[in-house]
Each structure stands twice: as C-alpha cells, then as structure tokens.
Amino acid sequence: MVATTTAGTTMADFADRSLGIGYPGGASLLLALLMGSLAVWYWSAGSISVNTVSTPKIETFYWVAILFSQTLGTALGDWMADTNGLGYEGGALVFAAGLALIAAAYFYTGISRTLLFWAAFILTRPLGATLGDLLDKPLANGGLAFSRFYASAILAAIIIACLALLPQRAGQHHGKPRTTHV
C-alpha cells in the first residue's frame, strides 16, 4: 500500500506537471486509466469486488486498480487544495463530505457495495493528503507548520485512536459463510 501511495504521488505529479496538462487534465487521464483497469478486470473476471481477490491474476488487477486510484486521489487532492481556492482545510472538508455521502448511501440505499467501496477508496487518498498538507505546510501556504515528524505522529495517533475506539470485525472470504462464536 505504501509503495502504491508513493508511486501514485509520483505518477500524479508527472501527469499534472510534467505532461503540462494541469490538474484537470491529470485527474481526467487518471480517471480514464482507473476506469479502464476496472473495465478490463470486470471483463476478465466478471467482478471487481475485492472479495474475489483470490488468485494471482485477480490480485494483479486489484493492485493495478489500487495504483490508479491512489494516483487519481493524489491528483484530486492537489487540484482541490491548490487550484480551486479551497486550501487544505476546504479540500479536506469536501472529501470528508464526499465520504459522508458514501456512508449514507451505504446505510440508506441499495447502491452496489462494490461501487461504494471504490468511491470511498478513491476519496480517502485526497482526504489524507489534504490533511497531511494542512498539518505540515508552512503557515504562509495555508498550513499549520508542524514538522513532518509531528504531522506523522498526529496522524498515527488519530489512526490508532480510530482502531481502538471503533468496532472491528473479521472479514469474510468470498464463498465461505461467516461463523459466529458465542
């Protein structure tokens, strides 16, 4: 996951800056690549659900989709924070609101859980990136000027708190019924 995040950031910066197509062009290119990778996966396997990742072939499709979704997320985060005038706080609020809408759709609609998963997965990357930038960018650039070390420590503490406070349950492998222990 760390490798796809790092590669995704590099690819997003290449698309946005080096190709000269800017954030809208980079995000559009990356969205097309993600949709293409998901389409090929679906065409080949009949599903793009992460619950079906059980063979090397399907796992390859999964990691390609993860790479493109991480890259798209980075491009969206940069686009929202840098060029739309929202700054890091505003960008983070937009992506958090998007995730809240996806959560509401999960609980109150019959929209495909697979579609909701991929939408949420894509939005978590720009949310994390804009929050990270908010913590460590200089005050003059709209950040809070924490060092990378302290920003990382703050984010790690938040993640640990969420893991400790939010209920966890084991996943279910595709095709196998969940067992409950009393």
mmCIF file with all atom_site columns, C-alpha atoms in Angstrom:
data_model
loop_
_atom_site.group_PDB
_atom_site.id
_atom_site.type_symbol
_atom_site.label_atom_id
_atom_site.label_alt_id
_atom_site.label_comp_id
_atom_site.label_asym_id
_atom_site.label_entity_id
_atom_site.label_seq_id
_atom_site.pdbx_PDB_ins_code
_atom_site.Cartn_x
_atom_site.Cartn_y
_atom_site.Cartn_z
_atom_site.occupancy
_atom_site.B_iso_or_equiv
_atom_site.pdbx_formal_charge
_atom_site.auth_seq_id
_atom_site.auth_comp_id
_atom_site.auth_asym_id
_atom_site.auth_atom_id
_atom_site.pdbx_PDB_model_num
ATOM 1   C CA . MET A 1 1   ? 0.000   0.000   0.000   1.00 0.00 ? 1   MET A CA 1
ATOM 2   C CA . VAL A 1 2   ? 2.837   2.400   0.844   1.00 0.00 ? 2   VAL A CA 1
ATOM 3   C CA . ALA A 1 3   ? 4.501   1.616   -2.492  1.00 0.00 ? 3   ALA A CA 1
ATOM 4   C CA . THR A 1 4   ? 1.307   2.359   -4.442  1.00 0.00 ? 4   THR A CA 1
ATOM 5   C CA . THR A 1 5   ? 0.840   5.597   -2.497  1.00 0.00 ? 5   THR A CA 1
ATOM 6   C CA . THR A 1 6   ? 4.395   6.713   -3.255  1.00 0.00 ? 6   THR A CA 1
ATOM 7   C CA . ALA A 1 7   ? 4.201   5.628   -6.894  1.00 0.00 ? 7   ALA A CA 1
ATOM 8   C CA . GLY A 1 8   ? 0.754   7.196   -7.147  1.00 0.00 ? 8   GLY A CA 1
ATOM 9   C CA . THR A 1 9   ? 2.026   10.548  -5.911  1.00 0.00 ? 9   THR A CA 1
ATOM 10  C CA . THR A 1 10  ? 4.895   10.450  -8.396  1.00 0.00 ? 10  THR A CA 1
ATOM 11  C CA . MET A 1 11  ? 2.585   9.495   -11.266 1.00 0.00 ? 11  MET A CA 1
ATOM 12  C CA . ALA A 1 12  ? 0.054   12.190  -10.338 1.00 0.00 ? 12  ALA A CA 1
ATOM 13  C CA . ASP A 1 13  ? 2.763   14.836  -10.217 1.00 0.00 ? 13  ASP A CA 1
ATOM 14  C CA . PHE A 1 14  ? 4.073   13.626  -13.595 1.00 0.00 ? 14  PHE A CA 1
ATOM 15  C CA . ALA A 1 15  ? 0.601   13.792  -15.166 1.00 0.00 ? 15  ALA A CA 1
ATOM 16  C CA . ASP A 1 16  ? -0.243  17.153  -13.592 1.00 0.00 ? 16  ASP A CA 1
ATOM 17  C CA . ARG A 1 17  ? 3.057   18.962  -14.002 1.00 0.00 ? 17  ARG A CA 1
ATOM 18  C CA . SER A 1 18  ? 5.458   17.231  -16.410 1.00 0.00 ? 18  SER A CA 1
ATOM 19  C CA . LEU A 1 19  ? 2.910   16.474  -19.134 1.00 0.00 ? 19  LEU A CA 1
ATOM 20  C CA . GLY A 1 20  ? 1.709   20.063  -18.888 1.00 0.00 ? 20  GLY A CA 1
ATOM 21  C CA . ILE A 1 21  ? -1.978  19.107  -18.726 1.00 0.00 ? 21  ILE A CA 1
ATOM 22  C CA . GLY A 1 22  ? -2.555  20.560  -15.255 1.00 0.00 ? 22  GLY A CA 1
ATOM 23  C CA . TYR A 1 23  ? -4.705  19.165  -12.503 1.00 0.00 ? 23  TYR A CA 1
ATOM 24  C CA . PRO A 1 24  ? -7.938  18.833  -14.546 1.00 0.00 ? 24  PRO A CA 1
ATOM 25  C CA . GLY A 1 25  ? -6.116  17.040  -17.377 1.00 0.00 ? 25  GLY A CA 1
ATOM 26  C CA . GLY A 1 26  ? -4.152  14.832  -14.988 1.00 0.00 ? 26  GLY A CA 1
ATOM 27  C CA . ALA A 1 27  ? -7.239  13.884  -12.997 1.00 0.00 ? 27  ALA A CA 1
ATOM 28  C CA . SER A 1 28  ? -9.168  13.140  -16.208 1.00 0.00 ? 28  SER A CA 1
ATOM 29  C CA . LEU A 1 29  ? -6.338  10.983  -17.583 1.00 0.00 ? 29  LEU A CA 1
ATOM 30  C CA . LEU A 1 30  ? -6.037  9.103   -14.305 1.00 0.00 ? 30  LEU A CA 1
ATOM 31  C CA . LEU A 1 31  ? -9.804  8.601   -14.045 1.00 0.00 ? 31  LEU A CA 1
ATOM 32  C CA . ALA A 1 32  ? -9.759  7.115   -17.561 1.00 0.00 ? 32  ALA A CA 1
ATOM 33  C CA . LEU A 1 33  ? -6.877  4.793   -16.600 1.00 0.00 ? 33  LEU A CA 1
ATOM 34  C CA . LEU A 1 34  ? -8.681  3.688   -13.437 1.00 0.00 ? 34  LEU A CA 1
ATOM 35  C CA . MET A 1 35  ? -11.962 3.090   -15.272 1.00 0.00 ? 35  MET A CA 1
ATOM 36  C CA . GLY A 1 36  ? -10.070 1.207   -17.987 1.00 0.00 ? 36  GLY A CA 1
ATOM 37  C CA . SER A 1 37  ? -8.302  -1.017  -15.468 1.00 0.00 ? 37  SER A CA 1
ATOM 38  C CA . LEU A 1 38  ? -11.577 -1.759  -13.671 1.00 0.00 ? 38  LEU A CA 1
ATOM 39  C CA . ALA A 1 39  ? -13.291 -2.497  -17.009 1.00 0.00 ? 39  ALA A CA 1
ATOM 40  C CA . VAL A 1 40  ? -10.569 -4.951  -18.052 1.00 0.00 ? 40  VAL A CA 1
ATOM 41  C CA . TRP A 1 41  ? -10.746 -6.586  -14.614 1.00 0.00 ? 41  TRP A CA 1
ATOM 42  C CA . TYR A 1 42  ? -14.532 -6.882  -14.853 1.00 0.00 ? 42  TYR A CA 1
ATOM 43  C CA . TRP A 1 43  ? -14.377 -8.179  -18.424 1.00 0.00 ? 43  TRP A CA 1
ATOM 44  C CA . SER A 1 44  ? -11.779 -10.775 -17.441 1.00 0.00 ? 44  SER A CA 1
ATOM 45  C CA . ALA A 1 45  ? -13.211 -11.894 -14.088 1.00 0.00 ? 45  ALA A CA 1
ATOM 46  C CA . GLY A 1 46  ? -16.883 -10.881 -14.086 1.00 0.00 ? 46  GLY A CA 1
ATOM 47  C CA . SER A 1 47  ? -16.493 -8.825  -10.912 1.00 0.00 ? 47  SER A CA 1
ATOM 48  C CA . ILE A 1 48  ? -14.377 -6.007  -9.484  1.00 0.00 ? 48  ILE A CA 1
ATOM 49  C CA . SER A 1 49  ? -15.215 -6.826  -5.889  1.00 0.00 ? 49  SER A CA 1
ATOM 50  C CA . VAL A 1 50  ? -12.245 -7.069  -3.554  1.00 0.00 ? 50  VAL A CA 1
ATOM 51  C CA . ASN A 1 51  ? -13.921 -10.160 -2.127  1.00 0.00 ? 51  ASN A CA 1
ATOM 52  C CA . THR A 1 52  ? -12.922 -12.029 -5.304  1.00 0.00 ? 52  THR A CA 1
ATOM 53  C CA . VAL A 1 53  ? -9.187  -11.365 -4.953  1.00 0.00 ? 53  VAL A CA 1
ATOM 54  C CA . SER A 1 54  ? -8.006  -14.923 -4.502  1.00 0.00 ? 54  SER A CA 1
ATOM 55  C CA . THR A 1 55  ? -5.738  -15.703 -7.474  1.00 0.00 ? 55  THR A CA 1
ATOM 56  C CA . PRO A 1 56  ? -2.546  -14.080 -8.755  1.00 0.00 ? 56  PRO A CA 1
ATOM 57  C CA . LYS A 1 57  ? -4.373  -12.879 -11.897 1.00 0.00 ? 57  LYS A CA 1
ATOM 58  C CA . ILE A 1 58  ? -7.141  -11.151 -9.920  1.00 0.00 ? 58  ILE A CA 1
ATOM 59  C CA . GLU A 1 59  ? -4.626  -9.797  -7.437  1.00 0.00 ? 59  GLU A CA 1
ATOM 60  C CA . THR A 1 60  ? -2.738  -8.176  -10.332 1.00 0.00 ? 60  THR A CA 1
ATOM 61  C CA . PHE A 1 61  ? -5.938  -6.443  -11.464 1.00 0.00 ? 61  PHE A CA 1
ATOM 62  C CA . TYR A 1 62  ? -6.536  -5.368  -7.860  1.00 0.00 ? 62  TYR A CA 1
ATOM 63  C CA . TRP A 1 63  ? -3.093  -3.781  -7.438  1.00 0.00 ? 63  TRP A CA 1
ATOM 64  C CA . VAL A 1 64  ? -3.289  -2.009  -10.812 1.00 0.00 ? 64  VAL A CA 1
ATOM 65  C CA . ALA A 1 65  ? -6.660  -0.541  -9.785  1.00 0.00 ? 65  ALA A CA 1
ATOM 66  C CA . ILE A 1 66  ? -5.233  0.424   -6.380  1.00 0.00 ? 66  ILE A CA 1
ATOM 67  C CA . LEU A 1 67  ? -2.285  2.156   -8.055  1.00 0.00 ? 67  LEU A CA 1
ATOM 68  C CA . PHE A 1 68  ? -4.522  4.159   -10.402 1.00 0.00 ? 68  PHE A CA 1
ATOM 69  C CA . SER A 1 69  ? -6.993  5.006   -7.630  1.00 0.00 ? 69  SER A CA 1
ATOM 70  C CA . GLN A 1 70  ? -4.173  6.214   -5.359  1.00 0.00 ? 70  GLN A CA 1
ATOM 71  C CA . THR A 1 71  ? -2.804  8.278   -8.236  1.00 0.00 ? 71  THR A CA 1
ATOM 72  C CA . LEU A 1 72  ? -6.223  9.737   -9.027  1.00 0.00 ? 72  LEU A CA 1
ATOM 73  C CA . GLY A 1 73  ? -6.749  10.522  -5.340  1.00 0.00 ? 73  GLY A CA 1
ATOM 74  C CA . THR A 1 74  ? -3.474  12.429  -5.203  1.00 0.00 ? 74  THR A CA 1
ATOM 75  C CA . ALA A 1 75  ? -4.353  14.423  -8.316  1.00 0.00 ? 75  ALA A CA 1
ATOM 76  C CA . LEU A 1 76  ? -7.817  15.241  -6.942  1.00 0.00 ? 76  LEU A CA 1
ATOM 77  C CA . GLY A 1 77  ? -6.375  16.371  -3.605  1.00 0.00 ? 77  GLY A CA 1
ATOM 78  C CA . ASP A 1 78  ? -3.841  18.656  -5.267  1.00 0.00 ? 78  ASP A CA 1
ATOM 79  C CA . TRP A 1 79  ? -6.435  20.021  -7.678  1.00 0.00 ? 79  TRP A CA 1
ATOM 80  C CA . MET A 1 80  ? -8.931  20.786  -4.922  1.00 0.00 ? 80  MET A CA 1
ATOM 81  C CA . ALA A 1 81  ? -6.451  22.347  -2.493  1.00 0.00 ? 81  ALA A CA 1
ATOM 82  C CA . ASP A 1 82  ? -4.203  24.206  -4.923  1.00 0.00 ? 82  ASP A CA 1
ATOM 83  C CA . THR A 1 83  ? -6.343  25.497  -7.775  1.00 0.00 ? 83  THR A CA 1
ATOM 84  C CA . ASN A 1 84  ? -9.924  25.716  -6.556  1.00 0.00 ? 84  ASN A CA 1
ATOM 85  C CA . GLY A 1 85  ? -9.109  28.248  -3.865  1.00 0.00 ? 85  GLY A CA 1
ATOM 86  C CA . LEU A 1 86  ? -10.336 25.996  -1.063  1.00 0.00 ? 86  LEU A CA 1
ATOM 87  C CA . GLY A 1 87  ? -6.965  25.460  0.561   1.00 0.00 ? 87  GLY A CA 1
ATOM 88  C CA . TYR A 1 88  ? -6.139  22.395  2.599   1.00 0.00 ? 88  TYR A CA 1
ATOM 89  C CA . GLU A 1 89  ? -8.980  22.787  5.100   1.00 0.00 ? 89  GLU A CA 1
ATOM 90  C CA . GLY A 1 90  ? -11.593 23.317  2.416   1.00 0.00 ? 90  GLY A CA 1
ATOM 91  C CA . GLY A 1 91  ? -10.258 20.429  0.335   1.00 0.00 ? 91  GLY A CA 1
ATOM 92  C CA . ALA A 1 92  ? -10.338 18.125  3.350   1.00 0.00 ? 92  ALA A CA 1
ATOM 93  C CA . LEU A 1 93  ? -13.919 19.183  4.109   1.00 0.00 ? 93  LEU A CA 1
ATOM 94  C CA . VAL A 1 94  ? -15.017 18.467  0.530   1.00 0.00 ? 94  VAL A CA 1
ATOM 95  C CA . PHE A 1 95  ? -13.537 14.959  0.610   1.00 0.00 ? 95  PHE A CA 1
ATOM 96  C CA . ALA A 1 96  ? -14.867 14.282  4.117   1.00 0.00 ? 96  ALA A CA 1
ATOM 97  C CA . ALA A 1 97  ? -18.328 15.352  2.937   1.00 0.00 ? 97  ALA A CA 1
ATOM 98  C CA . GLY A 1 98  ? -17.980 13.029  -0.054  1.00 0.00 ? 98  GLY A CA 1
ATOM 99  C CA . LEU A 1 99  ? -17.116 10.142  2.264   1.00 0.00 ? 99  LEU A CA 1
ATOM 100 C CA . ALA A 1 100 ? -20.094 11.020  4.489   1.00 0.00 ? 100 ALA A CA 1
ATOM 101 C CA . LEU A 1 101 ? -22.374 10.867  1.439   1.00 0.00 ? 101 LEU A CA 1
ATOM 102 C CA . ILE A 1 102 ? -20.936 7.481   0.513   1.00 0.00 ? 102 ILE A CA 1
ATOM 103 C CA . ALA A 1 103 ? -21.526 6.258   4.080   1.00 0.00 ? 103 ALA A CA 1
ATOM 104 C CA . ALA A 1 104 ? -25.120 7.486   3.915   1.00 0.00 ? 104 ALA A CA 1
ATOM 105 C CA . ALA A 1 105 ? -25.577 5.713   0.579   1.00 0.00 ? 105 ALA A CA 1
ATOM 106 C CA . TYR A 1 106 ? -24.205 2.527   2.153   1.00 0.00 ? 106 TYR A CA 1
ATOM 107 C CA . PHE A 1 107 ? -26.675 2.618   5.033   1.00 0.00 ? 107 PHE A CA 1
ATOM 108 C CA . TYR A 1 108 ? -29.748 4.034   3.305   1.00 0.00 ? 108 TYR A CA 1
ATOM 109 C CA . THR A 1 109 ? -29.667 2.846   -0.313  1.00 0.00 ? 109 THR A CA 1
ATOM 110 C CA . GLY A 1 110 ? -29.193 -0.315  -2.307  1.00 0.00 ? 110 GLY A CA 1
ATOM 111 C CA . ILE A 1 111 ? -26.314 1.109   -4.373  1.00 0.00 ? 111 ILE A CA 1
ATOM 112 C CA . SER A 1 112 ? -23.705 -1.514  -5.228  1.00 0.00 ? 112 SER A CA 1
ATOM 113 C CA . ARG A 1 113 ? -21.358 -2.075  -2.297  1.00 0.00 ? 113 ARG A CA 1
ATOM 114 C CA . THR A 1 114 ? -18.526 -2.602  -4.759  1.00 0.00 ? 114 THR A CA 1
ATOM 115 C CA . LEU A 1 115 ? -19.159 0.796   -6.374  1.00 0.00 ? 115 LEU A CA 1
ATOM 116 C CA . LEU A 1 116 ? -19.339 2.428   -2.934  1.00 0.00 ? 116 LEU A CA 1
ATOM 117 C CA . PHE A 1 117 ? -16.088 0.721   -1.886  1.00 0.00 ? 117 PHE A CA 1
ATOM 118 C CA . TRP A 1 118 ? -14.170 2.060   -4.884  1.00 0.00 ? 118 TRP A CA 1
ATOM 119 C CA . ALA A 1 119 ? -15.658 5.539   -4.498  1.00 0.00 ? 119 ALA A CA 1
ATOM 120 C CA . ALA A 1 120 ? -14.707 5.604   -0.809  1.00 0.00 ? 120 ALA A CA 1
ATOM 121 C CA . PHE A 1 121 ? -11.263 4.207   -1.515  1.00 0.00 ? 121 PHE A CA 1
ATOM 122 C CA . ILE A 1 122 ? -10.583 6.933   -4.088  1.00 0.00 ? 122 ILE A CA 1
ATOM 123 C CA . LEU A 1 123 ? -11.728 9.701   -1.707  1.00 0.00 ? 123 LEU A CA 1
ATOM 124 C CA . THR A 1 124 ? -9.655  8.524   1.270   1.00 0.00 ? 124 THR A CA 1
ATOM 125 C CA . ARG A 1 125 ? -6.422  9.366   -0.550  1.00 0.00 ? 125 ARG A CA 1
ATOM 126 C CA . PRO A 1 126 ? -7.109  13.061  -1.203  1.00 0.00 ? 126 PRO A CA 1
ATOM 127 C CA . LEU A 1 127 ? -8.603  13.414  2.280   1.00 0.00 ? 127 LEU A CA 1
ATOM 128 C CA . GLY A 1 128 ? -5.403  12.057  3.818   1.00 0.00 ? 128 GLY A CA 1
ATOM 129 C CA . ALA A 1 129 ? -3.210  14.114  1.508   1.00 0.00 ? 129 ALA A CA 1
ATOM 130 C CA . THR A 1 130 ? -5.013  17.389  2.206   1.00 0.00 ? 130 THR A CA 1
ATOM 131 C CA . LEU A 1 131 ? -4.991  16.739  5.959   1.00 0.00 ? 131 LEU A CA 1
ATOM 132 C CA . GLY A 1 132 ? -1.291  15.862  5.819   1.00 0.00 ? 132 GLY A CA 1
ATOM 133 C CA . ASP A 1 133 ? -0.571  19.032  3.846   1.00 0.00 ? 133 ASP A CA 1
ATOM 134 C CA . LEU A 1 134 ? -2.642  21.075  6.296   1.00 0.00 ? 134 LEU A CA 1
ATOM 135 C CA . LEU A 1 135 ? -0.502  19.810  9.163   1.00 0.00 ? 135 LEU A CA 1
ATOM 136 C CA . ASP A 1 136 ? 2.959   20.212  7.642   1.00 0.00 ? 136 ASP A CA 1
ATOM 137 C CA . LYS A 1 137 ? 2.862   23.027  5.073   1.00 0.00 ? 137 LYS A CA 1
ATOM 138 C CA . PRO A 1 138 ? 4.151   26.469  6.146   1.00 0.00 ? 138 PRO A CA 1
ATOM 139 C CA . LEU A 1 139 ? 1.716   28.998  7.607   1.00 0.00 ? 139 LEU A CA 1
ATOM 140 C CA . ALA A 1 140 ? 2.267   31.247  4.586   1.00 0.00 ? 140 ALA A CA 1
ATOM 141 C CA . ASN A 1 141 ? 0.959   28.448  2.356   1.00 0.00 ? 141 ASN A CA 1
ATOM 142 C CA . GLY A 1 142 ? -2.137  27.776  4.475   1.00 0.00 ? 142 GLY A CA 1
ATOM 143 C CA . GLY A 1 143 ? -0.708  25.000  6.615   1.00 0.00 ? 143 GLY A CA 1
ATOM 144 C CA . LEU A 1 144 ? -0.147  24.663  10.338  1.00 0.00 ? 144 LEU A CA 1
ATOM 145 C CA . ALA A 1 145 ? 3.659   24.348  10.014  1.00 0.00 ? 145 ALA A CA 1
ATOM 146 C CA . PHE A 1 146 ? 4.116   21.198  12.082  1.00 0.00 ? 146 PHE A CA 1
ATOM 147 C CA . SER A 1 147 ? 7.241   19.288  11.151  1.00 0.00 ? 147 SER A CA 1
ATOM 148 C CA . ARG A 1 148 ? 6.788   16.110  9.098   1.00 0.00 ? 148 ARG A CA 1
ATOM 149 C CA . PHE A 1 149 ? 7.630   14.131  12.222  1.00 0.00 ? 149 PHE A CA 1
ATOM 150 C CA . TYR A 1 150 ? 4.908   15.771  14.322  1.00 0.00 ? 150 TYR A CA 1
ATOM 151 C CA . ALA A 1 151 ? 2.385   15.704  11.487  1.00 0.00 ? 151 ALA A CA 1
ATOM 152 C CA . SER A 1 152 ? 3.034   11.973  11.051  1.00 0.00 ? 152 SER A CA 1
ATOM 153 C CA . ALA A 1 153 ? 2.769   11.422  14.801  1.00 0.00 ? 153 ALA A CA 1
ATOM 154 C CA . ILE A 1 154 ? -0.573  13.275  14.919  1.00 0.00 ? 154 ILE A CA 1
ATOM 155 C CA . LEU A 1 155 ? -1.977  11.247  12.031  1.00 0.00 ? 155 LEU A CA 1
ATOM 156 C CA . ALA A 1 156 ? -0.672  7.996   13.557  1.00 0.00 ? 156 ALA A CA 1
ATOM 157 C CA . ALA A 1 157 ? -2.349  8.876   16.878  1.00 0.00 ? 157 ALA A CA 1
ATOM 158 C CA . ILE A 1 158 ? -5.647  9.523   15.080  1.00 0.00 ? 158 ILE A CA 1
ATOM 159 C CA . ILE A 1 159 ? -5.401  6.188   13.241  1.00 0.00 ? 159 ILE A CA 1
ATOM 160 C CA . ILE A 1 160 ? -4.583  4.312   16.456  1.00 0.00 ? 160 ILE A CA 1
ATOM 161 C CA . ALA A 1 161 ? -7.477  6.031   18.264  1.00 0.00 ? 161 ALA A CA 1
ATOM 162 C CA . CYS A 1 162 ? -9.877  5.045   15.478  1.00 0.00 ? 162 CYS A CA 1
ATOM 163 C CA . LEU A 1 163 ? -8.674  1.449   15.585  1.00 0.00 ? 163 LEU A CA 1
ATOM 164 C CA . ALA A 1 164 ? -9.015  1.349   19.354  1.00 0.00 ? 164 ALA A CA 1
ATOM 165 C CA . LEU A 1 165 ? -12.394 3.084   19.576  1.00 0.00 ? 165 LEU A CA 1
ATOM 166 C CA . LEU A 1 166 ? -14.250 1.861   16.505  1.00 0.00 ? 166 LEU A CA 1
ATOM 167 C CA . PRO A 1 167 ? -15.586 -1.702  16.457  1.00 0.00 ? 167 PRO A CA 1
ATOM 168 C CA . GLN A 1 168 ? -13.619 -4.154  14.352  1.00 0.00 ? 168 GLN A CA 1
ATOM 169 C CA . ARG A 1 169 ? -14.797 -7.414  12.852  1.00 0.00 ? 169 ARG A CA 1
ATOM 170 C CA . ALA A 1 170 ? -13.136 -10.048 10.777  1.00 0.00 ? 170 ALA A CA 1
ATOM 171 C CA . GLY A 1 171 ? -13.756 -10.029 7.049   1.00 0.00 ? 171 GLY A CA 1
ATOM 172 C CA . GLN A 1 172 ? -15.490 -12.808 5.225   1.00 0.00 ? 172 GLN A CA 1
ATOM 173 C CA . HIS A 1 173 ? -13.739 -14.736 2.499   1.00 0.00 ? 173 HIS A CA 1
ATOM 174 C CA . HIS A 1 174 ? -15.705 -14.969 -0.730  1.00 0.00 ? 174 HIS A CA 1
ATOM 175 C CA . GLY A 1 175 ? -17.763 -18.155 -0.821  1.00 0.00 ? 175 GLY A CA 1
ATOM 176 C CA . LYS A 1 176 ? -17.326 -19.055 2.821   1.00 0.00 ? 176 LYS A CA 1
ATOM 177 C CA . PRO A 1 177 ? -20.061 -18.343 5.359   1.00 0.00 ? 177 PRO A CA 1
ATOM 178 C CA . ARG A 1 178 ? -19.181 -16.222 8.360   1.00 0.00 ? 178 ARG A CA 1
ATOM 179 C CA . THR A 1 179 ? -19.141 -18.128 11.595  1.00 0.00 ? 179 THR A CA 1
ATOM 180 C CA . THR A 1 180 ? -20.154 -16.572 14.858  1.00 0.00 ? 180 THR A CA 1
ATOM 181 C CA . HIS A 1 181 ? -18.747 -17.642 18.164  1.00 0.00 ? 181 HIS A CA 1
ATOM 182 C CA . VAL A 1 182 ? -20.884 -17.371 21.235  1.00 0.00 ? 182 VAL A CA 1
#
